[in-house]
Amino acid sequence: MTVAPEPLSRFLRGVEQLQAAGLGEPELLRGGRRLLGELVADDDWLPNAYARPDPDRYRQILLYRDPAGRFSLVSFVWGPGQSTPVHDHTVWGLVGVLRGAELAQRFRIPDAGAPVPLGPPERLEAGAIDVVSPSVGDVHQVSNAFDDRVSVSIHLYGADIGEVRRAVYPLAGGRKPFVSGYSNDAATPPFVLDLEHAA
Ligand code: FE
């Protein structure tokens, strides 16, 4: 059992409070954005094991899962040049870039045929926050902006995202069921939250 270090535990207690307040999605996203912005403003709290890339594909390391399943926090570790497929989430999500930079390209999915890019890719530098959700735009493709270094971003989702049944959208068209799972190993157990010391 690994208790979440500060400032991660402070962030998680803040999200817990937002959830407990029973807010609607816009208010929840506003509060979550503020908390995530504070969390990624400093890049000195994530233990190295949770920022280690896999040479073959990007890693999604679960940092924390709300026991009630209302939210989850994931460290995305991008090796040089790594990229997701075009995918959706089906729940709200907030992305905060901790280290390096990401390119995020949004898409719209026509009734038939290939995903259609919505505008140019957006470059998210360290400290930047992006939002996805069925209500604000849910389909995107994310890449490491660098082909010679690692990038890391911290993602907060309104569900246990590794278990959510969602979809990837091949560039040739169509829709494939997708459950992402997590990439944790023995060196990267999810953290637990010490609620006894809640502020
Ligand atoms: Fe995504």
PDB file of C-alpha atoms in Angstrom, residues 53-153:
ATOM      1  CA  PRO A  53       8.220   4.939 -20.952  1.00  0.00           C
ATOM      2  CA  ASP A  54       7.674   1.625 -22.709  1.00  0.00           C
ATOM      3  CA  PRO A  55       9.688   1.427 -25.940  1.00  0.00           C
ATOM      4  CA  ASP A  56       6.752  -0.114 -27.819  1.00  0.00           C
ATOM      5  CA  ARG A  57       3.705   1.943 -26.847  1.00  0.00           C
ATOM      6  CA  TYR A  58       2.470   4.752 -24.622  1.00  0.00           C
ATOM      7  CA  ARG A  59       1.712   3.751 -21.018  1.00  0.00           C
ATOM      8  CA  GLN A  60      -1.450   4.465 -19.023  1.00  0.00           C
ATOM      9  CA  ILE A  61      -0.470   4.038 -15.384  1.00  0.00           C
ATOM     10  CA  LEU A  62      -3.312   4.188 -12.890  1.00  0.00           C
ATOM     11  CA  LEU A  63      -2.350   6.572 -10.068  1.00  0.00           C
ATOM     12  CA  TYR A  64      -5.633   6.458  -8.164  1.00  0.00           C
ATOM     13  CA  ARG A  65      -9.065   4.904  -8.489  1.00  0.00           C
ATOM     14  CA  ASP A  66     -11.915   6.317  -6.441  1.00  0.00           C
ATOM     15  CA  PRO A  67     -13.243   3.393  -4.371  1.00  0.00           C
ATOM     16  CA  ALA A  68     -16.760   4.333  -5.536  1.00  0.00           C
ATOM     17  CA  GLY A  69     -15.620   4.375  -9.183  1.00  0.00           C
ATOM     18  CA  ARG A  70     -16.653   8.026  -9.731  1.00  0.00           C
ATOM     19  CA  PHE A  71     -13.212   9.118 -10.953  1.00  0.00           C
ATOM     20  CA  SER A  72      -9.714   7.877 -11.767  1.00  0.00           C
ATOM     21  CA  LEU A  73      -6.322   9.516 -12.241  1.00  0.00           C
ATOM     22  CA  VAL A  74      -3.831   8.192 -14.791  1.00  0.00           C
ATOM     23  CA  SER A  75      -0.228   9.025 -15.709  1.00  0.00           C
ATOM     24  CA  PHE A  76       0.201   8.894 -19.495  1.00  0.00           C
ATOM     25  CA  VAL A  77       3.835   8.320 -20.421  1.00  0.00           C
ATOM     26  CA  TRP A  78       4.753   9.009 -24.029  1.00  0.00           C
ATOM     27  CA  GLY A  79       7.960   7.639 -25.463  1.00  0.00           C
ATOM     28  CA  PRO A  80       9.486   9.598 -28.355  1.00  0.00           C
ATOM     29  CA  GLY A  81       7.013   9.841 -31.252  1.00  0.00           C
ATOM     30  CA  GLN A  82       4.310   7.688 -29.598  1.00  0.00           C
ATOM     31  CA  SER A  83       0.643   8.336 -30.365  1.00  0.00           C
ATOM     32  CA  THR A  84      -2.854   7.080 -29.486  1.00  0.00           C
ATOM     33  CA  PRO A  85      -5.356   5.886 -32.063  1.00  0.00           C
ATOM     34  CA  VAL A  86      -8.347   8.167 -32.696  1.00  0.00           C
ATOM     35  CA  HIS A  87     -10.578   7.365 -29.705  1.00  0.00           C
ATOM     36  CA  ASP A  88     -13.463   8.514 -27.532  1.00  0.00           C
ATOM     37  CA  HIS A  89     -13.966   8.457 -23.742  1.00  0.00           C
ATOM     38  CA  THR A  90     -17.770   8.510 -23.178  1.00  0.00           C
ATOM     39  CA  VAL A  91     -17.153  10.302 -19.840  1.00  0.00           C
ATOM     40  CA  TRP A  92     -15.587  13.667 -18.988  1.00  0.00           C
ATOM     41  CA  GLY A  93     -11.823  13.901 -18.850  1.00  0.00           C
ATOM     42  CA  LEU A  94      -9.222  16.545 -17.994  1.00  0.00           C
ATOM     43  CA  VAL A  95      -5.658  16.329 -19.327  1.00  0.00           C
ATOM     44  CA  GLY A  96      -2.815  18.263 -17.694  1.00  0.00           C
ATOM     45  CA  VAL A  97       0.644  18.198 -19.282  1.00  0.00           C
ATOM     46  CA  LEU A  98       3.289  17.604 -16.616  1.00  0.00           C
ATOM     47  CA  ARG A  99       6.442  17.227 -18.699  1.00  0.00           C
ATOM     48  CA  GLY A 100       7.316  17.793 -22.349  1.00  0.00           C
ATOM     49  CA  ALA A 101       4.425  18.597 -24.687  1.00  0.00           C
ATOM     50  CA  GLU A 102       1.534  16.890 -26.499  1.00  0.00           C
ATOM     51  CA  LEU A 103      -0.243  17.361 -29.792  1.00  0.00           C
ATOM     52  CA  ALA A 104      -4.037  16.922 -29.577  1.00  0.00           C
ATOM     53  CA  GLN A 105      -6.106  16.594 -32.751  1.00  0.00           C
ATOM     54  CA  ARG A 106      -9.879  16.591 -32.434  1.00  0.00           C
ATOM     55  CA  PHE A 107     -12.157  14.708 -34.831  1.00  0.00           C
ATOM     56  CA  ARG A 108     -15.777  14.434 -35.766  1.00  0.00           C
ATOM     57  CA  ILE A 109     -17.141  11.009 -36.689  1.00  0.00           C
ATOM     58  CA  PRO A 110     -19.460  10.996 -39.707  1.00  0.00           C
ATOM     59  CA  ASP A 111     -22.233   8.405 -39.980  1.00  0.00           C
ATOM     60  CA  ALA A 112     -20.148   6.580 -42.556  1.00  0.00           C
ATOM     61  CA  GLY A 113     -16.511   6.865 -43.524  1.00  0.00           C
ATOM     62  CA  ALA A 114     -13.321   8.070 -41.930  1.00  0.00           C
ATOM     63  CA  PRO A 115     -12.899  10.419 -38.936  1.00  0.00           C
ATOM     64  CA  VAL A 116     -12.776  14.078 -40.030  1.00  0.00           C
ATOM     65  CA  PRO A 117     -10.207  16.394 -38.350  1.00  0.00           C
ATOM     66  CA  LEU A 118     -11.733  19.405 -36.580  1.00  0.00           C
ATOM     67  CA  GLY A 119      -9.284  22.258 -37.085  1.00  0.00           C
ATOM     68  CA  PRO A 120      -5.521  22.001 -36.726  1.00  0.00           C
ATOM     69  CA  PRO A 121      -3.769  20.000 -33.977  1.00  0.00           C
ATOM     70  CA  GLU A 122      -3.353  21.891 -30.725  1.00  0.00           C
ATOM     71  CA  ARG A 123       0.034  21.899 -29.043  1.00  0.00           C
ATOM     72  CA  LEU A 124      -0.216  21.570 -25.258  1.00  0.00           C
ATOM     73  CA  GLU A 125       2.907  22.625 -23.382  1.00  0.00           C
ATOM     74  CA  ALA A 126       3.740  21.688 -19.792  1.00  0.00           C
ATOM     75  CA  GLY A 127       1.123  23.217 -17.490  1.00  0.00           C
ATOM     76  CA  ALA A 128      -1.596  23.299 -20.188  1.00  0.00           C
ATOM     77  CA  ILE A 129      -5.008  21.683 -19.553  1.00  0.00           C
ATOM     78  CA  ASP A 130      -7.316  20.110 -22.148  1.00  0.00           C
ATOM     79  CA  VAL A 131     -10.896  18.873 -21.716  1.00  0.00           C
ATOM     80  CA  VAL A 132     -12.856  16.047 -23.361  1.00  0.00           C
ATOM     81  CA  SER A 133     -16.420  14.893 -22.818  1.00  0.00           C
ATOM     82  CA  PRO A 134     -19.414  13.908 -24.923  1.00  0.00           C
ATOM     83  CA  SER A 135     -20.789  17.415 -24.239  1.00  0.00           C
ATOM     84  CA  VAL A 136     -17.691  19.425 -25.312  1.00  0.00           C
ATOM     85  CA  GLY A 137     -16.081  17.105 -27.908  1.00  0.00           C
ATOM     86  CA  ASP A 138     -15.084  13.541 -27.090  1.00  0.00           C
ATOM     87  CA  VAL A 139     -13.039  12.197 -30.012  1.00  0.00           C
ATOM     88  CA  HIS A 140      -9.356  12.944 -30.405  1.00  0.00           C
ATOM     89  CA  GLN A 141      -5.899  11.592 -31.138  1.00  0.00           C
ATOM     90  CA  VAL A 142      -3.003  12.536 -28.876  1.00  0.00           C
ATOM     91  CA  SER A 143       0.721  12.328 -29.646  1.00  0.00           C
ATOM     92  CA  ASN A 144       3.997  13.137 -27.997  1.00  0.00           C
ATOM     93  CA  ALA A 145       5.015  16.462 -29.549  1.00  0.00           C
ATOM     94  CA  PHE A 146       8.641  15.275 -29.410  1.00  0.00           C
ATOM     95  CA  ASP A 147      10.340  12.515 -31.362  1.00  0.00           C
ATOM     96  CA  ASP A 148      13.452  12.595 -29.195  1.00  0.00           C
ATOM     97  CA  ARG A 149      12.220  12.799 -25.591  1.00  0.00           C
ATOM     98  CA  VAL A 150       9.595  11.563 -23.148  1.00  0.00           C
ATOM     99  CA  SER A 151       6.436  13.533 -22.336  1.00  0.00           C
ATOM    100  CA  VAL A 152       4.114  12.879 -19.380  1.00  0.00           C
ATOM    101  CA  SER A 153       0.551  14.047 -18.810  1.00  0.00           C
TER     102      SER A 153
END
